[in-house]
Structures are given as structure tokens and as C-alpha cells.
Coordinates of C-alpha atoms in Angstrom, one line a residue:
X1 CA 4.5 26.2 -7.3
X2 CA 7.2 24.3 -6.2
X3 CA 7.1 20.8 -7.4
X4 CA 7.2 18.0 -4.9
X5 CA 10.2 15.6 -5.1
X6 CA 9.8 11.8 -4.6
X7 CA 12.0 9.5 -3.3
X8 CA 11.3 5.7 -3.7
X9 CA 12.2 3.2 -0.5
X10 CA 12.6 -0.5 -1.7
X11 CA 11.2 -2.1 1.3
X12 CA 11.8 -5.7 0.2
X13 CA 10.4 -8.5 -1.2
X14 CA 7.4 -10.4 -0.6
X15 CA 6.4 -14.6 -2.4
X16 CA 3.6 -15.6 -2.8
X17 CA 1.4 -17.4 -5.8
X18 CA 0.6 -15.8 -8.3
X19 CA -3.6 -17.0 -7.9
X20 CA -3.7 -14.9 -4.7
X21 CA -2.5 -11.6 -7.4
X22 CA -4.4 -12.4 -10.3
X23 CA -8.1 -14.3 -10.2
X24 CA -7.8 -17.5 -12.1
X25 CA -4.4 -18.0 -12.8
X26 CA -4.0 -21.8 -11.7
X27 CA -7.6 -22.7 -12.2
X28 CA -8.0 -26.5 -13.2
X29 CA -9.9 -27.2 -16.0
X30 CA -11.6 -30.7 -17.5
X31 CA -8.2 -31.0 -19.6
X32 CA -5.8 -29.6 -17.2
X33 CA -6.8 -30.8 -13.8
X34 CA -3.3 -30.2 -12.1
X35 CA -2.2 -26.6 -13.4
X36 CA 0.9 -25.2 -12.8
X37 CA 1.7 -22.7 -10.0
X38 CA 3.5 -19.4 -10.4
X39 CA 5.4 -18.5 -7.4
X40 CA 6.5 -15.4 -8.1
X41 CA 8.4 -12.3 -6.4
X42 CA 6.7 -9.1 -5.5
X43 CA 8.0 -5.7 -3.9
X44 CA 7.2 -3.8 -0.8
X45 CA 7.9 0.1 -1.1
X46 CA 7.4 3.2 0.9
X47 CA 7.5 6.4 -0.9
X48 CA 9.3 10.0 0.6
X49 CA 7.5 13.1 -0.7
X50 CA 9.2 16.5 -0.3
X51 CA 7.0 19.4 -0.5
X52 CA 7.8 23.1 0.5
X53 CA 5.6 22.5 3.7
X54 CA 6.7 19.3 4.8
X55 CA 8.6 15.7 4.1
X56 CA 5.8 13.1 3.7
X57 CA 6.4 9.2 4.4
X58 CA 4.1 7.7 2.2
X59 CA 3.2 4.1 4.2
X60 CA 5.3 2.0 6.7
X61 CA 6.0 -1.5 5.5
X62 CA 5.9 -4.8 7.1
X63 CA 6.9 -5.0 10.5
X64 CA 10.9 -6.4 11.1
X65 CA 9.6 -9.8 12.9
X66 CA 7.1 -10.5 9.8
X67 CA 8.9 -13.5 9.7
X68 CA 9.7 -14.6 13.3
X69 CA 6.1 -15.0 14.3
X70 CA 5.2 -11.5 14.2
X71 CA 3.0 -12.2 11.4
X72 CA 0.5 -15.2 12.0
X73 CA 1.7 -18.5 10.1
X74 CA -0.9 -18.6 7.8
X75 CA -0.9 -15.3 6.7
X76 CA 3.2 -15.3 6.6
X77 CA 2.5 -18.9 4.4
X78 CA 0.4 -17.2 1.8
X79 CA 2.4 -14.1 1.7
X80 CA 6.0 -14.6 2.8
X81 CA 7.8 -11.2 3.5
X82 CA 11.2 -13.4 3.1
X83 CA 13.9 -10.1 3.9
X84 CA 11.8 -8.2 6.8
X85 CA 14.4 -8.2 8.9
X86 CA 16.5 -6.9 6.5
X87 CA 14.5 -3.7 5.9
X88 CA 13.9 -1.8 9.0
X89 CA 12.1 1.4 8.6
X90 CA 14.7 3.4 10.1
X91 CA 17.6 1.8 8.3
X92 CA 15.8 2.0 5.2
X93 CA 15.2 5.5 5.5
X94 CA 19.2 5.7 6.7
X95 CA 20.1 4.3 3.6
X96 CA 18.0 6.6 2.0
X97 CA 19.7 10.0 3.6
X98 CA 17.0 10.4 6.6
X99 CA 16.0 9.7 9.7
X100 CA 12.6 8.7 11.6
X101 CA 12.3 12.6 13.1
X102 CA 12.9 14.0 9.1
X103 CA 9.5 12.9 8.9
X104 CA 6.8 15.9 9.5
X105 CA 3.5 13.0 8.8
X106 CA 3.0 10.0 6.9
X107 CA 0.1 8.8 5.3
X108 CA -1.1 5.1 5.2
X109 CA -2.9 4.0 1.8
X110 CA -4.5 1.1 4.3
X111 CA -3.2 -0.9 7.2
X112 CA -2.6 -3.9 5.8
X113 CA -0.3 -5.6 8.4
X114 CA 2.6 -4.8 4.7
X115 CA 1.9 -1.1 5.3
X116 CA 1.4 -0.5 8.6
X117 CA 4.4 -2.4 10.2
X118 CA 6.2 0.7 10.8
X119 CA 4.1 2.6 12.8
X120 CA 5.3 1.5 16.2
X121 CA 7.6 4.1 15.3
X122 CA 5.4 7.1 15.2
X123 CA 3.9 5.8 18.7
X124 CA 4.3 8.5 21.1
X125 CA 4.7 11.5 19.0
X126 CA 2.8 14.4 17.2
X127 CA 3.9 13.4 13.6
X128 CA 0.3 13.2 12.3
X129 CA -1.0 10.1 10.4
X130 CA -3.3 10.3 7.8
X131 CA -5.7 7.6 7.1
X132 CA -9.3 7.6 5.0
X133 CA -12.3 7.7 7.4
X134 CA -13.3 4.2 6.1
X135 CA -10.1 2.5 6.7
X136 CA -9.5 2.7 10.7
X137 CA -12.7 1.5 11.6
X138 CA -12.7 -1.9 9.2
X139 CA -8.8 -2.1 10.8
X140 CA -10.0 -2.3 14.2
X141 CA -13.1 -4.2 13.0
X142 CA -11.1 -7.0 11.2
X143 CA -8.4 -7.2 14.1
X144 CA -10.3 -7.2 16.7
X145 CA -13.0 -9.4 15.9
X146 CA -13.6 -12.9 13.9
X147 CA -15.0 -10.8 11.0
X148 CA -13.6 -8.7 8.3
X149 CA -10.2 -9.0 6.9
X150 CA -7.7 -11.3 8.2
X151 CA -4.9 -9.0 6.6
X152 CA -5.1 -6.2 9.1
X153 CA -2.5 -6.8 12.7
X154 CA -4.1 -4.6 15.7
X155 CA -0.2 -4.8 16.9
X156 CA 0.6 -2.5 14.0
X157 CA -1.9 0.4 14.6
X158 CA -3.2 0.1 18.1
X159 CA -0.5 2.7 19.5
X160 CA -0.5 6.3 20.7
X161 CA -0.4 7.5 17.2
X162 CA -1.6 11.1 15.7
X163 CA -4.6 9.8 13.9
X164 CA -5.9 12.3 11.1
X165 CA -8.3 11.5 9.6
X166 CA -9.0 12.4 5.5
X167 CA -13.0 12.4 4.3
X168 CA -14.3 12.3 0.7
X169 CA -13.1 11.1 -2.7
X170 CA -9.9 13.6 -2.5
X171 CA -7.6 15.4 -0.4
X172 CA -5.6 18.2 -0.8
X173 CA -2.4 17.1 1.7
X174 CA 0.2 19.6 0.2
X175 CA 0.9 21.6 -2.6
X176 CA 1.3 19.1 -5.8
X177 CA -0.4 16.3 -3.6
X178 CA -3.9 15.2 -3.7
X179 CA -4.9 12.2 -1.9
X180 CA -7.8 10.1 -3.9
X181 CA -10.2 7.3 -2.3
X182 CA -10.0 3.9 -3.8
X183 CA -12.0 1.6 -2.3
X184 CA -11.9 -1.6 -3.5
X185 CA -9.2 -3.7 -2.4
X186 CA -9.9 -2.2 1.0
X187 CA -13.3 0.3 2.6
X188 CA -10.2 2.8 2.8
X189 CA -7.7 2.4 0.3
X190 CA -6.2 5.5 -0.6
X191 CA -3.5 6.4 -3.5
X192 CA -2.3 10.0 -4.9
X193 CA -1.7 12.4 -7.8
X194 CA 1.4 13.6 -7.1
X195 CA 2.3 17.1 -9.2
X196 CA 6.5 16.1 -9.7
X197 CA 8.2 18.8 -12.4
X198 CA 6.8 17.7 -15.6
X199 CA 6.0 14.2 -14.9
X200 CA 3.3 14.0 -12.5
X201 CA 2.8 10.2 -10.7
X202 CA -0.3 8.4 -10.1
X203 CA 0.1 5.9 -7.1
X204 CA -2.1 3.9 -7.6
X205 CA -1.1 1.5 -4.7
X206 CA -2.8 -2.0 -4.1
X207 CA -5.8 -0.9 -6.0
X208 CA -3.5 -2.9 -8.5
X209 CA -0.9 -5.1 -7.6
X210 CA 0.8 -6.0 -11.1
X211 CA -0.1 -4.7 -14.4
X212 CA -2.5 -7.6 -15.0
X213 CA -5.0 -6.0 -12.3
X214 CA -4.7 -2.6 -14.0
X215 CA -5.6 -3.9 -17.1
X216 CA -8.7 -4.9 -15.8
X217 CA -8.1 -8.5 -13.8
X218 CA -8.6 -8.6 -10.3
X219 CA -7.3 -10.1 -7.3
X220 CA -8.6 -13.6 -6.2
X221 CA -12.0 -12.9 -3.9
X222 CA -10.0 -12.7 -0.5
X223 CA -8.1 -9.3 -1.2
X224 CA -10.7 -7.8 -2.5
X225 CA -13.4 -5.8 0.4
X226 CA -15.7 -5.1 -2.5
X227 CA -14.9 -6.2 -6.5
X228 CA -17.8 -3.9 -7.3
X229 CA -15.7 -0.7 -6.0
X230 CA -12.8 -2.2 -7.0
X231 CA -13.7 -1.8 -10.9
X232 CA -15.3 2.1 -9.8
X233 CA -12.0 2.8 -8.7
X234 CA -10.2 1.2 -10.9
X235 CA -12.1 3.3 -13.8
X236 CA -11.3 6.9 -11.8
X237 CA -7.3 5.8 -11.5
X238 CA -7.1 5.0 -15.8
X239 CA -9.3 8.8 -16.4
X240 CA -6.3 10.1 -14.2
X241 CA -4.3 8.6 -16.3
X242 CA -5.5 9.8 -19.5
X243 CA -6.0 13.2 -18.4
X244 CA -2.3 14.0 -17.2
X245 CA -0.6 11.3 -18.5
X246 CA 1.1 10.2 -14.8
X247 CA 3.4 7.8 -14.6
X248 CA 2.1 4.5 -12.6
X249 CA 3.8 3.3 -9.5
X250 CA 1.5 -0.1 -8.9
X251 CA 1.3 -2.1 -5.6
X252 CA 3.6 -5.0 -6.0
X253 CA 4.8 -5.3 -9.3
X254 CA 8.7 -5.4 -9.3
X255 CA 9.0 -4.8 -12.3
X256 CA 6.8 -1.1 -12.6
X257 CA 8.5 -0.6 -9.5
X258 CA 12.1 -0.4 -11.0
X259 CA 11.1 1.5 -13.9
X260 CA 9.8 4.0 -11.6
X261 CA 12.9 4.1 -10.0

């Protein structure tokens, strides 16, 4: 076999409190009613998987205009993408030594309106997408109604787009890459094993944003679909671990992020 090779995009940077990423971290108590905040820096990253068969875009990233009303206020208050415009998916990819038709499919670990922002650029074409079964229905869901999530933009994925569609708890996309369902933070969160010469990685994605949520704290209640599959999933990404010893490449933490790369 012929080991895939992964190339890391740095996509940017997102702010936000640190409350929203771990559950309880500014709670006020009887001694402390006034707690202090931690507003803290997190990264966006895309990932580029070369495999004998094909090069593989590993999500999109927030959409250019995140921050020029592209991105409703509220959500763009909670979670401010602050250098979008800086990180176009083409020029990031540029920068990287490719361009948008290197790109034989990408897959989308969710559709979070930070993952899916680029996929305006796959309208139109045969470059297929892969999504879990459970994801596009809660996207459309969520965006299209009052229900659901309020994280998910209909402007990012309702396009002329090669939907494929991945079933089951794994997924054989490539040789030395297995896509794994973990629901939790969303119905169709998905991350991967990926099989790189002698030092396999485990994307675990935003089934953990920092370290704190893989050591076992979760997000606060309104990132998380379902807290119970959250902890199921959670508990199959440490046995990976264990078993191959993968490196971890985490949602948001900057700091697992440069280590990675």
C-alpha cells in the first residue's frame, strides 16, 4: 500500500468565549458571582489527502464574507471568524501548491456554516462530495426551518453539488482512509483514520474542539445535537487511539493544530 500524504490548510482564525468550547467555564458561583471570561483564539483548517486514487479536500471552511454579513450577526457575535476574507479557498489552496480542479472530491465532516463555506466552489461540477446520511437532512432541516441548529447556512450547501452520500459507522473512501461516524456534536459528524507512513492520524474534528473536550468535558448545550452520542463517540475516537496510537488533529485547538503541522 501506498501511504496517503496529508497536507494541512490553516484556514484562519475564529474568537469566541471560551464557555461556548468548554461547559462551565465562566459559571458564577455563591462566592464568585461575576467570573471572568476567557476570550480566546481558535483555528479553522482544511485538510489535503493524497492517495494513489485521488487528491481528497478534507472540508471547506467559512465562507469569504463570514464577516461582511454573510454570516448572521449573532452567530458572527458568538463566533467571530475575524480573517475570512483573508483565506479564500482557492488562495489558500494557491498557497498551498494547488488549485480548485487538483481536487478529485472532498468530504465534509458536517456543514457547519465554518466547514461548508467553500462549497460554492464545487457548484456545478462532478467533483463528488461526501457527506454522512444523517448530516444533509438536519442541514436542510435546521436552515430551512425555525428548528434544529442555528449553525448550519442553506447559502453554503444548497448548490448544484455532487452529493455522495456515506452510510454506517465507517467508510472505506481510499486506500489508507476510513471515514468513521461521530455523532454528537452534530446527527452527521464525521472524522477519519488516516493510514500516513508510520504515523497514522486520527481526525477527530469537532467531536472535540480543544483538548479539554477530549479529555472528557463537553461543549456548552448549544453545540452539542445529542451529549449522549457525544460521549459514545467520544469513547470509539480514544479506543482508536489506543489501538494505533494516531496522532490527534482536534477541531479548533490552535495549539494541537500547530503541533500537527
Amino acid at each position: 500500500m501506498v501511504p496517503p500524504e496529508v497536507t494541512v490548510l490553516d484556514r484562519g482564525r475564529v474568537m469566541a468565549d471560551r464557555s461556548f468550547v468548554v461547559d462551565g467555564t465562566s459559571v458564577a458561583t455563591a462566592s464568585n458571582r461575576e467570573p471572568d471570561h476567557e476570550y480566546e483564539e481558535y483555528v479553522v483548517w482544511n485538510l489535503l489527502i493524497e492517495t494513489p486514487e485521488r487528491t481528497i479536500l478534507w472540508d471547506t471552511g467559512s465562507h469569504p464574507e463570514a464577516g461582511e454579513g454573510y454570516w448572521p450577526a449573532p452567530l458572527y457575535e458568538a463566533f467571530a471568524h475575524v480573517d475570512a476574507a483573508d483565506h479564500t479557498l482557492e488562495g489558500d489552496l494557491a498557497a498551498a501548491g494547488y488549485a480548485l480542479d487538483y481536487i478529485d472530491a472532498v468530504v465534509m465532516s458536517h456543514l457547519h456554516l465554518d466547514h461548508a463555506g467553500g462549497l460554492v466552489n464545487f457548484a456545478g461540477t462532478d467533483v463528488p462530495i461526501y457527506v454522512h446520511r444523517e448530516e444533509l437532512p438536519y442541514a436542510y432541516y435546521s436552515a430551512r426551518t425555525t428548528e434544529g441548529s442555528i449553525a448550519y447556512l442553506a447559502s453554503d450547501f444548497d448548490h448544484d453539488l455532487n452529493w455522495e452520500i456515506v452510510h454506517g459507522d465507517s467508510y472505506h473512501l481510499a486506500e489508507g482512509v476510513e471515514l468513521l461516524h461521530l455523532p454528537g456534536h452534530t446527527p452527521g459528524l464525521m472524522g477519519a483514520l488516516i493510514e500516513r507512513a508510520g504515523d497514522p492520524l486520527l481526525v477527530v474534528g469537532d467531536e472535540a474542539y480543544v483538548e479539554a473536550n477530549y479529555a472528557g468535558q463537553s461543549m456548552a448545550t448549544s453545540l452539542l445535537w445529542s451529549n449522549a452520542a457525544w460521549r459514545e463517540s467520544l469513547a470509539r475516537c480514544r479506543d482508536i487511539e489506543r489501538e494505533t496510537g494516531a496522532e490527534i488533529l482536534l477541531g479548533h485547538d490552535l495549539s494541537v493544530f500547530e503541533s500537527v503541522v
